[in-house]
Tab-separated table of C-alpha atoms and ligand atoms in Angstrom:
chain	number	residue	atom	x	y	z
A	154	MET	CA	-12.177	-42.528	11.315
A	155	GLN	CA	-12.318	-43.707	8.233
A	156	THR	CA	-14.907	-40.676	7.506
A	157	VAL	CA	-12.847	-38.150	8.533
A	158	ILE	CA	-9.744	-39.468	6.114
A	159	ASP	CA	-12.266	-38.967	3.530
A	160	ARG	CA	-13.261	-35.572	4.285
A	161	TYR	CA	-10.391	-34.497	4.419
A	162	SER	CA	-8.435	-36.771	1.726
A	163	ARG	CA	-7.743	-33.679	-0.664
A	164	GLN	CA	-5.616	-31.837	2.051
A	165	ILE	CA	-4.273	-34.955	3.641
A	166	VAL	CA	-2.664	-35.406	0.029
A	167	LEU	CA	-0.699	-31.907	0.112
A	168	PRO	CA	2.493	-32.961	1.167
A	169	VAL	CA	2.758	-29.288	3.125
A	170	ILE	CA	-0.545	-30.367	4.934
A	171	GLY	CA	0.075	-35.113	5.130
A	172	ASP	CA	-1.327	-36.882	7.897
A	173	ARG	CA	0.687	-35.391	10.542
A	174	GLY	CA	-0.552	-32.022	9.272
A	175	GLN	CA	-4.639	-32.601	9.409
A	176	ARG	CA	-4.066	-34.707	12.872
A	177	ARG	CA	-2.579	-31.415	14.226
A	178	LEU	CA	-5.636	-29.156	13.233
A	179	LEU	CA	-7.938	-31.639	14.440
A	180	GLU	CA	-5.937	-30.964	17.838
A	181	SER	CA	-5.805	-27.359	17.526
A	182	THR	CA	-8.185	-24.010	18.747
A	183	VAL	CA	-8.407	-21.122	16.995
A	184	LEU	CA	-9.928	-18.138	18.154
A	185	VAL	CA	-11.667	-16.013	14.959
A	186	VAL	CA	-12.226	-11.909	16.454
A	187	GLY	CA	-14.181	-10.331	14.010
A	188	CYS	CA	-17.162	-12.058	12.352
A	189	GLY	CA	-17.493	-9.638	9.115
A	190	ALA	CA	-16.265	-10.478	5.591
A	191	LEU	CA	-12.689	-11.343	6.670
A	192	GLY	CA	-13.984	-13.686	9.958
A	193	THR	CA	-16.947	-15.156	8.013
A	194	VAL	CA	-14.241	-16.005	5.445
A	195	THR	CA	-11.662	-17.959	7.971
A	196	ALA	CA	-14.070	-19.443	10.210
A	197	THR	CA	-15.769	-21.345	7.147
A	198	GLN	CA	-12.309	-22.512	5.867
A	199	LEU	CA	-10.695	-23.350	9.506
A	200	VAL	CA	-14.536	-25.414	9.900
A	201	ARG	CA	-14.151	-26.753	6.191
A	202	ALA	CA	-10.322	-28.267	7.178
A	203	GLY	CA	-11.361	-29.569	10.710
A	204	VAL	CA	-10.056	-27.178	13.466
A	205	GLY	CA	-10.940	-29.204	16.088
A	206	ARG	CA	-12.575	-25.764	18.416
A	207	VAL	CA	-13.462	-22.587	16.687
A	208	ARG	CA	-14.092	-20.152	18.606
A	209	ILE	CA	-16.101	-17.108	17.112
A	210	VAL	CA	-16.115	-13.627	18.657
A	211	ASP	CA	-18.413	-10.827	17.417
A	212	ARG	CA	-21.115	-7.869	19.188
A	213	ASP	CA	-22.766	-7.309	15.806
A	214	PHE	CA	-26.203	-8.159	14.809
A	215	ILE	CA	-26.325	-8.732	10.591
A	216	GLU	CA	-27.907	-5.849	8.569
A	217	TYR	CA	-28.663	-6.419	4.472
A	218	HIS	CA	-25.728	-4.102	3.640
A	219	ASN	CA	-22.962	-6.808	5.143
A	220	LEU	CA	-24.550	-9.886	2.856
A	221	GLN	CA	-22.934	-8.372	0.416
A	222	ARG	CA	-19.600	-9.441	1.382
A	223	GLN	CA	-20.380	-11.698	4.565
A	224	VAL	CA	-20.769	-15.265	3.291
A	225	LEU	CA	-21.674	-17.044	5.839
A	226	PHE	CA	-24.647	-15.125	6.578
A	227	ASP	CA	-28.184	-14.719	4.914
A	228	GLU	CA	-31.647	-12.614	4.383
A	229	ASP	CA	-33.262	-14.883	7.081
A	230	ASP	CA	-30.545	-14.126	9.783
A	231	VAL	CA	-31.287	-10.517	8.940
A	232	GLN	CA	-34.918	-10.953	9.445
A	233	ASN	CA	-34.315	-12.938	12.333
A	234	GLN	CA	-32.102	-9.999	13.525
A	235	ILE	CA	-29.035	-13.254	14.761
A	236	PRO	CA	-25.971	-11.892	16.123
A	237	LYS	CA	-23.548	-12.334	13.845
A	238	ALA	CA	-21.214	-14.752	16.389
A	239	LYS	CA	-24.721	-16.697	16.406
A	240	ALA	CA	-25.246	-17.149	13.299
A	241	ALA	CA	-22.167	-18.061	11.644
A	242	GLU	CA	-22.003	-21.001	14.398
A	243	ARG	CA	-25.077	-22.141	13.348
A	244	HIS	CA	-24.393	-21.799	9.807
A	245	LEU	CA	-20.809	-23.842	10.459
A	246	ARG	CA	-22.438	-26.626	12.472
A	247	LYS	CA	-24.015	-27.785	9.708
A	248	VAL	CA	-20.953	-27.737	7.197
A	249	ASN	CA	-18.825	-29.566	9.974
A	250	SER	CA	-20.929	-31.297	12.905
A	251	SER	CA	-17.072	-32.912	14.119
A	252	VAL	CA	-15.434	-29.187	14.689
A	253	GLU	CA	-16.391	-27.999	18.379
A	254	ILE	CA	-18.057	-24.284	17.275
A	255	GLU	CA	-18.822	-21.546	19.993
A	256	GLY	CA	-19.936	-18.356	18.956
A	257	ILE	CA	-19.608	-15.491	21.660
A	258	VAL	CA	-21.567	-12.208	21.383
A	259	GLU	CA	-19.266	-10.112	23.011
A	260	ASP	CA	-17.817	-6.639	22.327
A	261	VAL	CA	-14.141	-7.509	23.151
A	262	ASN	CA	-12.486	-4.733	25.346
A	263	TYR	CA	-9.619	-5.053	27.930
A	264	THR	CA	-12.291	-6.401	30.363
A	265	ASN	CA	-12.818	-9.841	28.262
A	266	VAL	CA	-10.091	-10.011	26.121
A	267	GLN	CA	-7.649	-12.057	28.651
A	268	ARG	CA	-10.785	-14.366	28.670
A	269	LEU	CA	-11.629	-14.842	25.496
A	270	VAL	CA	-7.903	-16.233	24.187
A	271	GLN	CA	-7.806	-18.757	26.852
A	272	GLY	CA	-6.663	-21.904	25.566
A	273	VAL	CA	-6.440	-20.808	22.243
A	274	ASP	CA	-3.145	-21.865	19.435
A	275	LEU	CA	-4.056	-18.588	17.506
A	276	ILE	CA	-6.230	-16.180	16.421
A	277	VAL	CA	-7.442	-14.772	13.688
A	278	ASP	CA	-8.267	-11.095	12.890
A	279	GLY	CA	-11.663	-9.959	11.398
A	280	LEU	CA	-11.587	-6.881	13.155
A	281	ASP	CA	-12.596	-3.468	11.860
A	282	ASN	CA	-10.921	-1.327	14.206
A	283	LEU	CA	-7.082	-0.553	15.333
A	284	GLU	CA	-8.071	-0.671	18.965
A	285	THR	CA	-9.105	-3.657	19.268
A	286	ARG	CA	-6.099	-4.922	17.516
A	287	TYR	CA	-3.580	-3.183	19.677
A	288	LEU	CA	-5.407	-5.161	22.798
A	289	ILE	CA	-5.475	-8.559	20.663
A	290	ASN	CA	-1.725	-7.597	19.990
A	291	ASP	CA	-0.974	-7.071	23.868
A	292	ALA	CA	-3.064	-10.523	24.901
A	293	ALA	CA	-1.190	-12.289	21.911
A	294	LEU	CA	1.954	-10.971	23.058
A	295	LYS	CA	1.026	-11.609	26.912
A	296	TYR	CA	0.434	-15.161	26.206
A	297	GLY	CA	2.912	-15.729	23.245
A	298	ILE	CA	-0.122	-16.522	21.220
A	299	PRO	CA	0.310	-16.469	17.293
A	300	TRP	CA	-1.895	-13.976	15.593
A	301	VAL	CA	-2.663	-13.219	11.901
A	302	TYR	CA	-3.548	-9.611	11.149
A	303	GLY	CA	-5.978	-8.754	8.770
A	304	ALA	CA	-7.639	-5.283	7.576
A	305	ALA	CA	-9.021	-5.010	3.911
A	306	ILE	CA	-11.417	-2.015	2.877
A	307	ALA	CA	-11.999	-0.350	-0.330
A	308	SER	CA	-10.181	-2.258	-3.717
A	309	HIS	CA	-7.142	-3.701	-1.331
A	310	GLY	CA	-6.072	-4.967	1.934
A	311	MET	CA	-3.361	-6.209	4.161
A	312	THR	CA	-2.071	-8.967	6.173
A	313	LEU	CA	0.889	-10.045	8.390
A	314	SER	CA	2.066	-13.337	10.398
A	315	ILE	CA	2.807	-12.531	14.468
A	316	LEU	CA	4.541	-14.688	16.204
A	317	PRO	CA	5.361	-13.094	19.681
A	318	GLY	CA	8.819	-12.956	20.508
A	319	GLU	CA	10.477	-14.083	17.036
A	320	THR	CA	8.618	-11.186	14.348
A	321	PRO	CA	7.846	-7.959	14.576
A	322	CYS	CA	4.122	-6.957	16.624
A	323	LEU	CA	1.418	-5.156	15.600
A	324	ARG	CA	2.898	-2.212	17.675
A	325	CYS	CA	6.717	-2.418	15.986
A	326	ILE	CA	4.914	-1.361	12.643
A	327	PHE	CA	1.704	0.661	13.797
A	328	PRO	CA	3.067	2.682	16.769
A	329	HIS	CA	0.385	4.678	17.442
A	330	LEU	CA	-3.749	5.066	16.698
A	331	PRO	CA	-4.323	7.719	13.493
A	332	GLU	CA	-6.722	10.685	15.294
A	333	PRO	CA	-10.408	9.670	15.395
A	334	GLY	CA	-11.730	10.896	12.158
A	335	SER	CA	-8.970	10.388	10.124
A	336	THR	CA	-9.605	6.576	8.890
A	337	LEU	CA	-11.344	4.994	6.572
A	338	THR	CA	-13.761	2.128	7.286
A	339	CYS	CA	-16.446	0.314	5.388
A	340	ASP	CA	-18.807	2.406	5.651
A	341	THR	CA	-17.259	5.989	4.689
A	342	ALA	CA	-14.889	4.413	1.879
A	343	GLY	CA	-16.717	1.276	0.469
A	344	VAL	CA	-15.290	-2.483	-0.056
A	345	ILE	CA	-15.336	-4.563	-2.806
A	346	SER	CA	-15.571	-8.123	-1.184
A	347	ALA	CA	-13.331	-9.506	-3.619
A	348	ALA	CA	-10.422	-7.404	-1.246
A	349	PRO	CA	-10.990	-8.777	2.110
A	350	PHE	CA	-11.874	-12.515	0.619
A	351	ILE	CA	-8.262	-12.381	-0.634
A	352	ILE	CA	-6.859	-11.099	2.127
A	353	ALA	CA	-8.894	-13.758	4.493
A	354	SER	CA	-8.162	-16.083	2.703
A	355	LEU	CA	-3.629	-15.380	2.985
A	356	GLN	CA	-4.114	-15.150	6.510
A	357	PHE	CA	-6.024	-19.323	6.902
A	358	VAL	CA	-3.302	-20.440	4.968
A	359	GLU	CA	-1.013	-18.131	7.393
A	360	ALA	CA	-3.000	-20.060	10.410
A	361	VAL	CA	-2.888	-23.429	8.421
A	362	LYS	CA	1.114	-23.226	8.535
A	363	ILE	CA	1.025	-21.963	11.966
A	364	LEU	CA	-0.928	-24.910	13.480
A	365	THR	CA	0.924	-27.482	11.506
A	366	GLY	CA	4.147	-26.358	13.076
A	367	ALA	CA	5.676	-24.311	9.548
A	368	ARG	CA	6.326	-21.973	11.331
A	369	ASP	CA	9.510	-21.182	8.872
A	370	GLN	CA	7.410	-20.911	6.046
A	371	VAL	CA	5.301	-18.300	8.005
A	372	ILE	CA	5.527	-15.411	5.479
A	373	ARG	CA	7.469	-12.451	7.287
A	374	THR	CA	6.924	-9.618	5.905
A	375	LEU	CA	3.653	-7.242	4.984
A	376	THR	CA	1.574	-8.227	2.457
A	377	VAL	CA	-0.379	-5.407	0.414
A	378	MET	CA	-2.404	-6.083	-2.547
A	379	ASP	CA	-5.072	-4.465	-3.958
A	380	VAL	CA	-7.838	-6.516	-6.311
A	381	TRP	CA	-8.445	-3.588	-8.739
A	382	ASP	CA	-5.073	-2.685	-9.890
A	383	GLY	CA	-3.922	-6.108	-9.755
A	384	THR	CA	-0.606	-5.537	-7.340
A	385	THR	CA	0.725	-7.113	-4.676
A	386	TYR	CA	3.541	-5.891	-2.180
A	387	HIS	CA	5.502	-7.798	0.377
A	388	LEU	CA	6.934	-5.318	2.960
A	389	GLU	CA	10.168	-5.960	5.265
A	390	VAL	CA	8.965	-4.756	8.532
A	391	GLU	CA	10.910	-4.872	11.567
A	392	ARG	CA	11.157	-5.068	15.453
A	393	SER	CA	10.759	-1.539	17.238
A	394	ALA	CA	13.336	-1.722	20.218
A	395	THR	CA	10.759	1.243	21.475
A	396	CYS	CA	7.567	-1.165	20.845
A	397	PRO	CA	6.429	-1.050	24.353
A	398	THR	CA	4.013	-4.290	23.432
A	399	CYS	CA	7.347	-6.331	22.552
A	400	GLN	CA	8.721	-4.210	25.957
A	401	GLY	CA	5.995	-6.266	28.384
A	402	MET	CA	4.331	-2.802	28.895
A	403	TYR	CA	0.376	-4.007	27.882
A	404	GLU	CA	-1.007	-0.620	28.389
A	405	PHE	CA	-4.448	-1.560	25.987
A	406	LEU	CA	-5.331	-4.622	28.168
A	407	GLN	CA	-4.432	-1.958	31.353
A	408	ALA	CA	-6.890	0.485	29.488
A	409	GLN	CA	-4.915	3.154	29.100
A	410	SER	CA	-4.931	4.390	26.372
A	411	GLY	CA	-8.003	4.338	23.702
A	412	THR	CA	-11.817	4.552	24.511
A	413	LYS	CA	-13.494	4.363	27.403
A	414	THR	CA	-17.142	4.607	27.481
A	415	ALA	CA	-19.932	5.028	30.269
A	416	SER	CA	-23.921	5.111	30.160
A	417	LEU	CA	-25.062	7.903	30.723
A	418	CYS	CA	-27.952	6.825	33.107
A	419	GLY	CA	-31.476	7.927	32.307
A	420	GLN	CA	-30.637	9.157	28.803
A	421	ASN	CA	-30.908	6.707	27.003
A	422	SER	CA	-27.608	8.060	25.879
A	423	VAL	CA	-23.487	6.912	26.478
A	424	GLN	CA	-20.606	8.706	26.331
A	425	VAL	CA	-17.221	8.078	24.289
A	426	LEU	CA	-13.749	8.867	25.490
A	427	ASN	CA	-11.204	8.988	23.417
A	428	SER	CA	-7.434	9.268	25.382
A	429	LYS	CA	-5.863	9.273	21.580
A	430	ALA	CA	-7.716	11.799	20.575
A	431	GLY	CA	-6.036	15.065	19.101
A	432	ARG	CA	-8.209	17.964	17.404
A	433	LEU	CA	-10.459	16.703	15.071
A	434	SER	CA	-12.040	18.512	11.875
A	435	PHE	CA	-15.313	18.477	11.484
A	436	SER	CA	-15.377	20.058	8.378
A	437	GLU	CA	-13.674	17.183	6.974
A	438	MET	CA	-15.398	14.534	9.135
A	439	ALA	CA	-18.731	16.418	7.881
A	440	ARG	CA	-17.809	15.462	4.255
A	441	ARG	CA	-17.538	12.025	5.015
A	442	LEU	CA	-20.065	11.315	6.470
A	443	GLU	CA	-22.247	13.441	4.606
A	444	PRO	CA	-23.360	10.130	2.401
A	445	LEU	CA	-24.330	8.375	5.213
A	446	GLY	CA	-26.893	10.200	7.452
A	447	THR	CA	-27.896	14.076	8.463
A	448	VAL	CA	-24.957	16.316	9.556
A	449	SER	CA	-24.368	19.819	11.179
A	450	TYR	CA	-21.584	21.663	12.514
A	451	ASN	CA	-20.692	24.604	14.494
A	452	ASP	CA	-17.031	25.268	16.051
A	453	PHE	CA	-18.760	23.507	19.419
A	454	MET	CA	-19.892	20.258	18.029
A	455	LEU	CA	-20.856	18.374	15.399
A	456	ARG	CA	-24.483	16.198	15.011
A	457	PHE	CA	-24.578	13.114	13.324
A	458	ALA	CA	-28.295	11.134	12.553
A	459	ALA	CA	-28.143	7.701	11.159
A	460	ASP	CA	-29.523	4.371	11.415
A	461	GLY	CA	-32.390	5.856	14.683
A	462	TYR	CA	-29.183	6.798	16.302
A	463	GLU	CA	-27.816	10.594	17.293
A	464	MET	CA	-24.329	11.523	17.444
A	465	VAL	CA	-22.947	14.360	18.999
A	466	VAL	CA	-18.552	14.685	18.762
A	467	PHE	CA	-16.436	17.312	20.188
A	468	PRO	CA	-13.781	18.633	18.961
A	469	ASP	CA	-11.356	16.349	21.216
A	470	GLY	CA	-12.784	13.274	20.467
A	471	ARG	CA	-15.408	12.694	23.007
A	472	ALA	CA	-18.825	11.792	21.725
A	473	ILE	CA	-22.401	11.212	22.811
A	474	VAL	CA	-24.394	8.503	21.469
A	475	LYS	CA	-28.144	8.971	21.577
A	476	GLY	CA	-30.635	6.273	21.085
A	477	THR	CA	-28.650	3.458	23.466
A	478	SER	CA	-27.734	2.591	26.773
A	479	ASP	CA	-25.563	-0.188	25.273
A	480	GLN	CA	-21.908	0.821	26.122
A	481	ALA	CA	-20.919	-1.662	23.134
A	482	THR	CA	-23.484	-0.653	20.875
A	483	ALA	CA	-22.020	3.065	20.962
A	484	ARG	CA	-18.359	1.589	21.215
A	485	GLY	CA	-19.154	0.322	17.597
A	486	LEU	CA	-20.944	3.200	16.406
A	487	TYR	CA	-18.072	6.092	17.850
A	488	ALA	CA	-15.681	2.993	15.546
A	489	LYS	CA	-18.190	3.020	12.540
A	490	TYR	CA	-18.387	6.797	12.201
A	491	VAL	CA	-15.621	8.351	14.087
A	492	GLY	CA	-12.898	5.622	13.406
A	493	THR	CA	-10.192	5.500	16.464
B	282	LIG	ZN1	6.375	-4.763	18.559
């Protein structure tokens, strides 16, 4: 026990944590969903702080362009083609062997989300798309699990702590999925590492408050900041009387909303359907995708090739992803290039 006290001594002396807070952290289980820039920073801090069990879920492998900001990974991980969740688990075990770390390589979707959140005291958002966040929001509210939303892109980001039944949920604030092709992603807009680092650190602090029982000190505004301009805003948010999730209608858990995929038999391709899609603007999409690969379009379809994959997108948001028969990969490419 001496070593435990020594390891965490610098945060135990903080009056806001103390012995009692540390004990609570040691007894806690946290799910980090998505292990990119946000997830690597929060997972690192949670493990170093002595959270008892940390479950990390991510569907991706590590690529060189991740290393600019995803602090847990290195060149060996890229060369050895290690999935992010497994690389994170391996590196973090060396940081703190007393924490139970579980790296799970899965695409989070309506078929597995309820299983993945079982037994956790808190969920930390490290995702890169709003659709999966809605799914997490549904699962968190259904099971009464607090979660900390976070998002960062370019030089700005935002975070919000969600205490089910007590504070506004994500859908109270953002009621609708944006049109496909209309949202920026890190792949199209870029990101400076400090933006996700700061947002992830704020998420970690909120997580510590919730886990140690300091719920009254949780920040109840939407925090928005830009690291380049040095601006921070705290926006007042309210629970919405018409929010379906707050009324117990978990549309994303029931897969009544959002994207669906199906492997196209024998073609090494996957079809992605998006029930939320409006009409896409191909000219706008083409402009956004041009720097990233080969793009061409006519009135009927847009073709885009990059990273050894080809994607054919139709005006209603439907897409066929060629070069893979894996649905998770196809969903990932769709989220990355079309957006959700
Ligand atoms: Zn709500």
